[in-house]
């Protein structure tokens, strides 16, 4: 067993049953012209997680941890996108509308895909999800079971929405989750701070939180310069 210095206490895991989960590092959230920007957000805040996440991704690959990527998006006919989701707020463009990177959050469009800096390697699992949580409407649970995974290193965006929802879903299913604080991001700094605090509150009610360098030290791998 390995142990990472974390909050509220050490996070112990067996690398043989641990996977790195990278949530929704897509152009539609992290680059100009996508869904995040249509909501009025500054996408540069999410891009801050890219360099540390690149380092963690390289370390996980070197250590032989399974890597799982998720992408939030919908079928072209929007049959899996309920009005309760599409009609929220007053964005410049709604899900399914044509944007600079193709139709917003539609599977197969350029904006829906993962950013170049974190492109999946052949053989790495990519989970397409219709909702905020990575377990809803997907085969993630079956894939984790097939791999014998019991612990998840969680990264990606956004902290208070898709990351939080997935960690809560994972906790309900019995997975132990370590969230890397500098490898998850929010458009709202106050949500980032509170979102991380909520995960580790009350003795780790949903999981553990640690900086990425603590995991890298645990894996005995040096950081890769950004």
PDB file of C-alpha atoms in Angstrom:
ATOM      1  CA  UNK A   1       0.000   0.000   0.000  1.00  0.00           C
ATOM      2  CA  UNK A   2       1.103   3.538  -0.770  1.00  0.00           C
ATOM      3  CA  UNK A   3       0.224   6.528   1.389  1.00  0.00           C
ATOM      4  CA  UNK A   4      -0.267  10.135   0.242  1.00  0.00           C
ATOM      5  CA  UNK A   5      -0.103  13.062   2.658  1.00  0.00           C
ATOM      6  CA  UNK A   6      -3.622  14.453   2.341  1.00  0.00           C
ATOM      7  CA  UNK A   7      -6.513  16.148   4.129  1.00  0.00           C
ATOM      8  CA  UNK A   8      -8.087  15.049   6.460  1.00  0.00           C
ATOM      9  CA  UNK A   9      -5.410  12.350   6.821  1.00  0.00           C
ATOM     10  CA  UNK A  10      -3.190  10.006   4.827  1.00  0.00           C
ATOM     11  CA  UNK A  11      -4.768   8.479   1.733  1.00  0.00           C
ATOM     12  CA  UNK A  12      -3.713   4.854   1.404  1.00  0.00           C
ATOM     13  CA  UNK A  13      -4.054   3.042  -1.895  1.00  0.00           C
ATOM     14  CA  UNK A  14      -2.830   0.020  -3.773  1.00  0.00           C
ATOM     15  CA  UNK A  15      -1.541   1.069  -7.221  1.00  0.00           C
ATOM     16  CA  UNK A  16      -2.765  -2.264  -8.592  1.00  0.00           C
ATOM     17  CA  UNK A  17      -6.376  -1.264  -7.857  1.00  0.00           C
ATOM     18  CA  UNK A  18      -6.170   2.486  -8.485  1.00  0.00           C
ATOM     19  CA  UNK A  19      -7.020   4.511 -11.599  1.00  0.00           C
ATOM     20  CA  UNK A  20      -6.511   8.121 -12.623  1.00  0.00           C
ATOM     21  CA  UNK A  21      -9.823   9.728 -13.590  1.00  0.00           C
ATOM     22  CA  UNK A  22      -9.646  12.891 -15.733  1.00  0.00           C
ATOM     23  CA  UNK A  23     -13.019  14.599 -15.884  1.00  0.00           C
ATOM     24  CA  UNK A  24     -14.174  16.682 -18.867  1.00  0.00           C
ATOM     25  CA  UNK A  25     -10.948  18.387 -19.941  1.00  0.00           C
ATOM     26  CA  UNK A  26     -12.693  19.317 -23.172  1.00  0.00           C
ATOM     27  CA  UNK A  27     -12.335  22.236 -25.536  1.00  0.00           C
ATOM     28  CA  UNK A  28     -15.935  23.258 -24.844  1.00  0.00           C
ATOM     29  CA  UNK A  29     -14.996  23.930 -21.219  1.00  0.00           C
ATOM     30  CA  UNK A  30     -11.329  24.908 -21.426  1.00  0.00           C
ATOM     31  CA  UNK A  31     -10.956  26.901 -24.647  1.00  0.00           C
ATOM     32  CA  UNK A  32     -12.520  30.100 -26.025  1.00  0.00           C
ATOM     33  CA  UNK A  33     -15.703  29.657 -28.036  1.00  0.00           C
ATOM     34  CA  UNK A  34     -17.022  26.710 -26.055  1.00  0.00           C
ATOM     35  CA  UNK A  35     -19.849  26.143 -23.609  1.00  0.00           C
ATOM     36  CA  UNK A  36     -17.952  27.545 -20.640  1.00  0.00           C
ATOM     37  CA  UNK A  37     -17.354  30.846 -22.348  1.00  0.00           C
ATOM     38  CA  UNK A  38     -20.957  31.096 -23.596  1.00  0.00           C
ATOM     39  CA  UNK A  39     -21.978  31.097 -19.935  1.00  0.00           C
ATOM     40  CA  UNK A  40     -19.844  34.195 -19.414  1.00  0.00           C
ATOM     41  CA  UNK A  41     -16.908  32.453 -17.756  1.00  0.00           C
ATOM     42  CA  UNK A  42     -13.167  33.125 -17.955  1.00  0.00           C
ATOM     43  CA  UNK A  43     -11.766  29.872 -19.351  1.00  0.00           C
ATOM     44  CA  UNK A  44      -8.221  30.830 -18.376  1.00  0.00           C
ATOM     45  CA  UNK A  45      -9.076  29.838 -14.803  1.00  0.00           C
ATOM     46  CA  UNK A  46      -9.592  26.246 -15.925  1.00  0.00           C
ATOM     47  CA  UNK A  47      -6.451  26.241 -18.031  1.00  0.00           C
ATOM     48  CA  UNK A  48      -4.382  26.709 -14.864  1.00  0.00           C
ATOM     49  CA  UNK A  49      -4.877  23.023 -14.070  1.00  0.00           C
ATOM     50  CA  UNK A  50      -3.381  21.854 -17.382  1.00  0.00           C
ATOM     51  CA  UNK A  51       0.363  21.950 -16.476  1.00  0.00           C
ATOM     52  CA  UNK A  52       0.058  20.084 -13.143  1.00  0.00           C
ATOM     53  CA  UNK A  53      -2.382  17.651 -14.694  1.00  0.00           C
ATOM     54  CA  UNK A  54       0.023  16.952 -17.540  1.00  0.00           C
ATOM     55  CA  UNK A  55       2.642  16.072 -14.918  1.00  0.00           C
ATOM     56  CA  UNK A  56       0.264  13.779 -13.038  1.00  0.00           C
ATOM     57  CA  UNK A  57      -0.873  12.128 -16.263  1.00  0.00           C
ATOM     58  CA  UNK A  58       2.725  11.388 -17.258  1.00  0.00           C
ATOM     59  CA  UNK A  59       3.446  10.014 -13.789  1.00  0.00           C
ATOM     60  CA  UNK A  60       0.351   7.817 -13.769  1.00  0.00           C
ATOM     61  CA  UNK A  61       1.219   6.416 -17.180  1.00  0.00           C
ATOM     62  CA  UNK A  62       4.792   5.736 -16.055  1.00  0.00           C
ATOM     63  CA  UNK A  63       3.515   3.995 -12.925  1.00  0.00           C
ATOM     64  CA  UNK A  64       1.146   1.828 -14.962  1.00  0.00           C
ATOM     65  CA  UNK A  65      -2.076   3.207 -13.463  1.00  0.00           C
ATOM     66  CA  UNK A  66      -5.126   2.881 -15.707  1.00  0.00           C
ATOM     67  CA  UNK A  67      -6.147   6.276 -17.087  1.00  0.00           C
ATOM     68  CA  UNK A  68      -9.815   7.058 -17.700  1.00  0.00           C
ATOM     69  CA  UNK A  69     -11.004  10.217 -19.443  1.00  0.00           C
ATOM     70  CA  UNK A  70     -14.576  11.510 -19.463  1.00  0.00           C
ATOM     71  CA  UNK A  71     -16.367  13.823 -21.881  1.00  0.00           C
ATOM     72  CA  UNK A  72     -19.694  15.471 -21.187  1.00  0.00           C
ATOM     73  CA  UNK A  73     -21.901  15.781 -24.246  1.00  0.00           C
ATOM     74  CA  UNK A  74     -25.036  14.763 -26.034  1.00  0.00           C
ATOM     75  CA  UNK A  75     -26.350  12.958 -29.062  1.00  0.00           C
ATOM     76  CA  UNK A  76     -26.863  15.142 -32.149  1.00  0.00           C
ATOM     77  CA  UNK A  77     -30.663  14.958 -31.792  1.00  0.00           C
ATOM     78  CA  UNK A  78     -30.427  16.009 -28.108  1.00  0.00           C
ATOM     79  CA  UNK A  79     -32.612  13.077 -27.096  1.00  0.00           C
ATOM     80  CA  UNK A  80     -30.412  12.580 -24.027  1.00  0.00           C
ATOM     81  CA  UNK A  81     -30.412  16.272 -23.032  1.00  0.00           C
ATOM     82  CA  UNK A  82     -33.470  17.142 -20.950  1.00  0.00           C
ATOM     83  CA  UNK A  83     -34.921  20.663 -21.087  1.00  0.00           C
ATOM     84  CA  UNK A  84     -34.098  20.978 -17.387  1.00  0.00           C
ATOM     85  CA  UNK A  85     -30.452  21.034 -18.436  1.00  0.00           C
ATOM     86  CA  UNK A  86     -30.542  22.832 -21.796  1.00  0.00           C
ATOM     87  CA  UNK A  87     -32.787  25.701 -20.738  1.00  0.00           C
ATOM     88  CA  UNK A  88     -30.865  26.833 -17.638  1.00  0.00           C
ATOM     89  CA  UNK A  89     -29.615  30.406 -17.432  1.00  0.00           C
ATOM     90  CA  UNK A  90     -29.099  32.826 -20.294  1.00  0.00           C
ATOM     91  CA  UNK A  91     -25.999  31.659 -22.174  1.00  0.00           C
ATOM     92  CA  UNK A  92     -24.949  33.229 -25.472  1.00  0.00           C
ATOM     93  CA  UNK A  93     -25.332  29.766 -27.018  1.00  0.00           C
ATOM     94  CA  UNK A  94     -27.186  26.753 -25.681  1.00  0.00           C
ATOM     95  CA  UNK A  95     -26.264  23.079 -25.854  1.00  0.00           C
ATOM     96  CA  UNK A  96     -26.677  21.967 -29.453  1.00  0.00           C
ATOM     97  CA  UNK A  97     -26.293  25.442 -30.954  1.00  0.00           C
ATOM     98  CA  UNK A  98     -23.589  26.060 -33.552  1.00  0.00           C
ATOM     99  CA  UNK A  99     -20.472  27.680 -32.119  1.00  0.00           C
ATOM    100  CA  UNK A 100     -16.893  28.403 -33.236  1.00  0.00           C
ATOM    101  CA  UNK A 101     -15.858  24.833 -32.358  1.00  0.00           C
ATOM    102  CA  UNK A 102     -18.957  23.120 -33.752  1.00  0.00           C
ATOM    103  CA  UNK A 103     -22.257  22.434 -32.053  1.00  0.00           C
ATOM    104  CA  UNK A 104     -21.954  23.065 -28.327  1.00  0.00           C
ATOM    105  CA  UNK A 105     -21.439  19.894 -26.246  1.00  0.00           C
ATOM    106  CA  UNK A 106     -22.423  17.557 -29.059  1.00  0.00           C
ATOM    107  CA  UNK A 107     -20.574  14.267 -29.412  1.00  0.00           C
ATOM    108  CA  UNK A 108     -18.271  14.140 -32.384  1.00  0.00           C
ATOM    109  CA  UNK A 109     -17.849  17.905 -32.642  1.00  0.00           C
ATOM    110  CA  UNK A 110     -14.416  19.501 -32.330  1.00  0.00           C
ATOM    111  CA  UNK A 111     -15.328  21.343 -29.140  1.00  0.00           C
ATOM    112  CA  UNK A 112     -16.600  18.186 -27.484  1.00  0.00           C
ATOM    113  CA  UNK A 113     -13.220  16.478 -27.645  1.00  0.00           C
ATOM    114  CA  UNK A 114     -10.428  16.521 -25.063  1.00  0.00           C
ATOM    115  CA  UNK A 115      -7.810  19.267 -25.310  1.00  0.00           C
ATOM    116  CA  UNK A 116      -4.612  18.436 -27.171  1.00  0.00           C
ATOM    117  CA  UNK A 117      -2.445  18.790 -24.065  1.00  0.00           C
ATOM    118  CA  UNK A 118      -4.200  15.836 -22.406  1.00  0.00           C
ATOM    119  CA  UNK A 119      -5.106  13.693 -25.414  1.00  0.00           C
ATOM    120  CA  UNK A 120      -5.846  10.060 -24.524  1.00  0.00           C
ATOM    121  CA  UNK A 121      -3.375   7.454 -25.673  1.00  0.00           C
ATOM    122  CA  UNK A 122      -4.573   4.438 -27.644  1.00  0.00           C
ATOM    123  CA  UNK A 123      -6.073   1.978 -25.198  1.00  0.00           C
ATOM    124  CA  UNK A 124      -7.018   4.562 -22.568  1.00  0.00           C
ATOM    125  CA  UNK A 125     -10.706   4.465 -21.752  1.00  0.00           C
ATOM    126  CA  UNK A 126     -12.848   7.434 -22.776  1.00  0.00           C
ATOM    127  CA  UNK A 127     -16.278   7.609 -21.160  1.00  0.00           C
ATOM    128  CA  UNK A 128     -18.935   9.736 -22.858  1.00  0.00           C
ATOM    129  CA  UNK A 129     -21.448  10.924 -20.294  1.00  0.00           C
ATOM    130  CA  UNK A 130     -24.732  12.791 -20.760  1.00  0.00           C
ATOM    131  CA  UNK A 131     -24.800  14.274 -17.270  1.00  0.00           C
ATOM    132  CA  UNK A 132     -22.602  15.860 -14.664  1.00  0.00           C
ATOM    133  CA  UNK A 133     -21.639  12.639 -12.899  1.00  0.00           C
ATOM    134  CA  UNK A 134     -19.418  10.103 -14.634  1.00  0.00           C
ATOM    135  CA  UNK A 135     -21.503   7.125 -13.499  1.00  0.00           C
ATOM    136  CA  UNK A 136     -24.933   8.302 -14.686  1.00  0.00           C
ATOM    137  CA  UNK A 137     -25.880   6.852 -18.062  1.00  0.00           C
ATOM    138  CA  UNK A 138     -22.431   5.315 -18.646  1.00  0.00           C
ATOM    139  CA  UNK A 139     -20.587   2.019 -18.276  1.00  0.00           C
ATOM    140  CA  UNK A 140     -17.935   3.489 -15.967  1.00  0.00           C
ATOM    141  CA  UNK A 141     -18.951   1.276 -13.059  1.00  0.00           C
ATOM    142  CA  UNK A 142     -18.677  -1.872 -15.148  1.00  0.00           C
ATOM    143  CA  UNK A 143     -15.332  -0.753 -16.549  1.00  0.00           C
ATOM    144  CA  UNK A 144     -13.908  -0.104 -13.079  1.00  0.00           C
ATOM    145  CA  UNK A 145     -15.149  -3.467 -11.861  1.00  0.00           C
ATOM    146  CA  UNK A 146     -13.540  -5.214 -14.821  1.00  0.00           C
ATOM    147  CA  UNK A 147     -10.231  -3.532 -13.979  1.00  0.00           C
ATOM    148  CA  UNK A 148     -10.488  -4.363 -10.291  1.00  0.00           C
ATOM    149  CA  UNK A 149     -10.413  -0.694  -9.328  1.00  0.00           C
ATOM    150  CA  UNK A 150     -11.284   0.321  -5.766  1.00  0.00           C
ATOM    151  CA  UNK A 151      -9.567   3.733  -5.528  1.00  0.00           C
ATOM    152  CA  UNK A 152      -9.693   6.768  -7.806  1.00  0.00           C
ATOM    153  CA  UNK A 153      -7.318   9.682  -8.236  1.00  0.00           C
ATOM    154  CA  UNK A 154      -9.749  12.385  -9.386  1.00  0.00           C
ATOM    155  CA  UNK A 155      -8.846  15.374 -11.562  1.00  0.00           C
ATOM    156  CA  UNK A 156     -10.567  17.636 -14.094  1.00  0.00           C
ATOM    157  CA  UNK A 157     -13.312  20.250 -14.247  1.00  0.00           C
ATOM    158  CA  UNK A 158     -15.299  21.765 -12.813  1.00  0.00           C
ATOM    159  CA  UNK A 159     -14.639  21.233  -9.129  1.00  0.00           C
ATOM    160  CA  UNK A 160     -18.096  22.102  -7.833  1.00  0.00           C
ATOM    161  CA  UNK A 161     -20.093  20.472 -10.636  1.00  0.00           C
ATOM    162  CA  UNK A 162     -18.815  17.418 -12.528  1.00  0.00           C
ATOM    163  CA  UNK A 163     -15.945  16.634 -10.152  1.00  0.00           C
ATOM    164  CA  UNK A 164     -18.137  16.923  -7.066  1.00  0.00           C
ATOM    165  CA  UNK A 165     -20.976  14.940  -8.594  1.00  0.00           C
ATOM    166  CA  UNK A 166     -18.641  12.148  -9.683  1.00  0.00           C
ATOM    167  CA  UNK A 167     -16.882  11.960  -6.306  1.00  0.00           C
ATOM    168  CA  UNK A 168     -20.230  11.756  -4.535  1.00  0.00           C
ATOM    169  CA  UNK A 169     -21.406   9.043  -6.925  1.00  0.00           C
ATOM    170  CA  UNK A 170     -18.152   7.149  -6.421  1.00  0.00           C
ATOM    171  CA  UNK A 171     -18.405   7.418  -2.647  1.00  0.00           C
ATOM    172  CA  UNK A 172     -21.927   5.981  -2.720  1.00  0.00           C
ATOM    173  CA  UNK A 173     -20.568   3.050  -4.734  1.00  0.00           C
ATOM    174  CA  UNK A 174     -17.768   2.312  -2.275  1.00  0.00           C
ATOM    175  CA  UNK A 175     -14.792   3.845  -4.086  1.00  0.00           C
ATOM    176  CA  UNK A 176     -12.107   5.712  -2.162  1.00  0.00           C
ATOM    177  CA  UNK A 177     -11.317   9.014  -3.891  1.00  0.00           C
ATOM    178  CA  UNK A 178      -8.332  11.320  -3.714  1.00  0.00           C
ATOM    179  CA  UNK A 179      -8.983  14.706  -5.342  1.00  0.00           C
ATOM    180  CA  UNK A 180      -5.847  16.560  -6.453  1.00  0.00           C
ATOM    181  CA  UNK A 181      -6.434  20.188  -5.495  1.00  0.00           C
ATOM    182  CA  UNK A 182      -4.289  21.777  -8.204  1.00  0.00           C
ATOM    183  CA  UNK A 183      -5.553  19.386 -10.893  1.00  0.00           C
ATOM    184  CA  UNK A 184      -9.217  20.333 -10.533  1.00  0.00           C
ATOM    185  CA  UNK A 185     -10.535  23.745 -11.490  1.00  0.00           C
ATOM    186  CA  UNK A 186     -13.497  26.074 -11.288  1.00  0.00           C
ATOM    187  CA  UNK A 187     -14.539  29.279 -13.026  1.00  0.00           C
ATOM    188  CA  UNK A 188     -15.204  30.634  -9.520  1.00  0.00           C
ATOM    189  CA  UNK A 189     -12.289  30.782  -7.021  1.00  0.00           C
ATOM    190  CA  UNK A 190     -14.654  30.740  -4.046  1.00  0.00           C
ATOM    191  CA  UNK A 191     -16.334  27.568  -5.362  1.00  0.00           C
ATOM    192  CA  UNK A 192     -12.920  25.974  -5.779  1.00  0.00           C
ATOM    193  CA  UNK A 193     -11.999  26.647  -2.168  1.00  0.00           C
ATOM    194  CA  UNK A 194     -15.310  25.600  -0.661  1.00  0.00           C
ATOM    195  CA  UNK A 195     -15.748  22.651  -3.020  1.00  0.00           C
ATOM    196  CA  UNK A 196     -12.456  21.131  -1.926  1.00  0.00           C
ATOM    197  CA  UNK A 197     -13.222  21.815   1.741  1.00  0.00           C
ATOM    198  CA  UNK A 198     -16.570  20.031   1.429  1.00  0.00           C
ATOM    199  CA  UNK A 199     -14.956  16.854   0.085  1.00  0.00           C
ATOM    200  CA  UNK A 200     -12.582  16.480   3.025  1.00  0.00           C
ATOM    201  CA  UNK A 201     -14.921  17.781   5.754  1.00  0.00           C
ATOM    202  CA  UNK A 202     -16.089  15.642   8.668  1.00  0.00           C
ATOM    203  CA  UNK A 203     -13.254  13.166   8.397  1.00  0.00           C
ATOM    204  CA  UNK A 204     -13.387  12.904   4.620  1.00  0.00           C
ATOM    205  CA  UNK A 205     -17.122  12.625   4.074  1.00  0.00           C
ATOM    206  CA  UNK A 206     -16.648  12.198   0.312  1.00  0.00           C
ATOM    207  CA  UNK A 207     -12.900  11.645   0.035  1.00  0.00           C
ATOM    208  CA  UNK A 208      -9.435  13.077   0.506  1.00  0.00           C
ATOM    209  CA  UNK A 209      -7.776  16.188  -0.923  1.00  0.00           C
ATOM    210  CA  UNK A 210      -4.057  16.650  -1.634  1.00  0.00           C
ATOM    211  CA  UNK A 211      -1.741  18.691  -3.854  1.00  0.00           C
ATOM    212  CA  UNK A 212      -0.412  16.822  -6.842  1.00  0.00           C
ATOM    213  CA  UNK A 213       3.174  16.920  -5.577  1.00  0.00           C
ATOM    214  CA  UNK A 214       2.127  14.720  -2.665  1.00  0.00           C
ATOM    215  CA  UNK A 215       0.978  12.024  -5.083  1.00  0.00           C
ATOM    216  CA  UNK A 216       4.112  12.412  -7.198  1.00  0.00           C
ATOM    217  CA  UNK A 217       6.276  12.007  -4.107  1.00  0.00           C
ATOM    218  CA  UNK A 218       4.314   8.925  -3.152  1.00  0.00           C
ATOM    219  CA  UNK A 219       4.902   7.417  -6.573  1.00  0.00           C
ATOM    220  CA  UNK A 220       8.595   8.285  -6.230  1.00  0.00           C
ATOM    221  CA  UNK A 221       8.531  10.164  -9.544  1.00  0.00           C
ATOM    222  CA  UNK A 222      10.072  13.551 -10.085  1.00  0.00           C
ATOM    223  CA  UNK A 223       7.894  16.345 -11.380  1.00  0.00           C
ATOM    224  CA  UNK A 224       8.167  17.044 -15.084  1.00  0.00           C
ATOM    225  CA  UNK A 225       8.920  20.724 -15.751  1.00  0.00           C
ATOM    226  CA  UNK A 226       5.982  22.541 -17.336  1.00  0.00           C
TER     227      UNK A 226
END
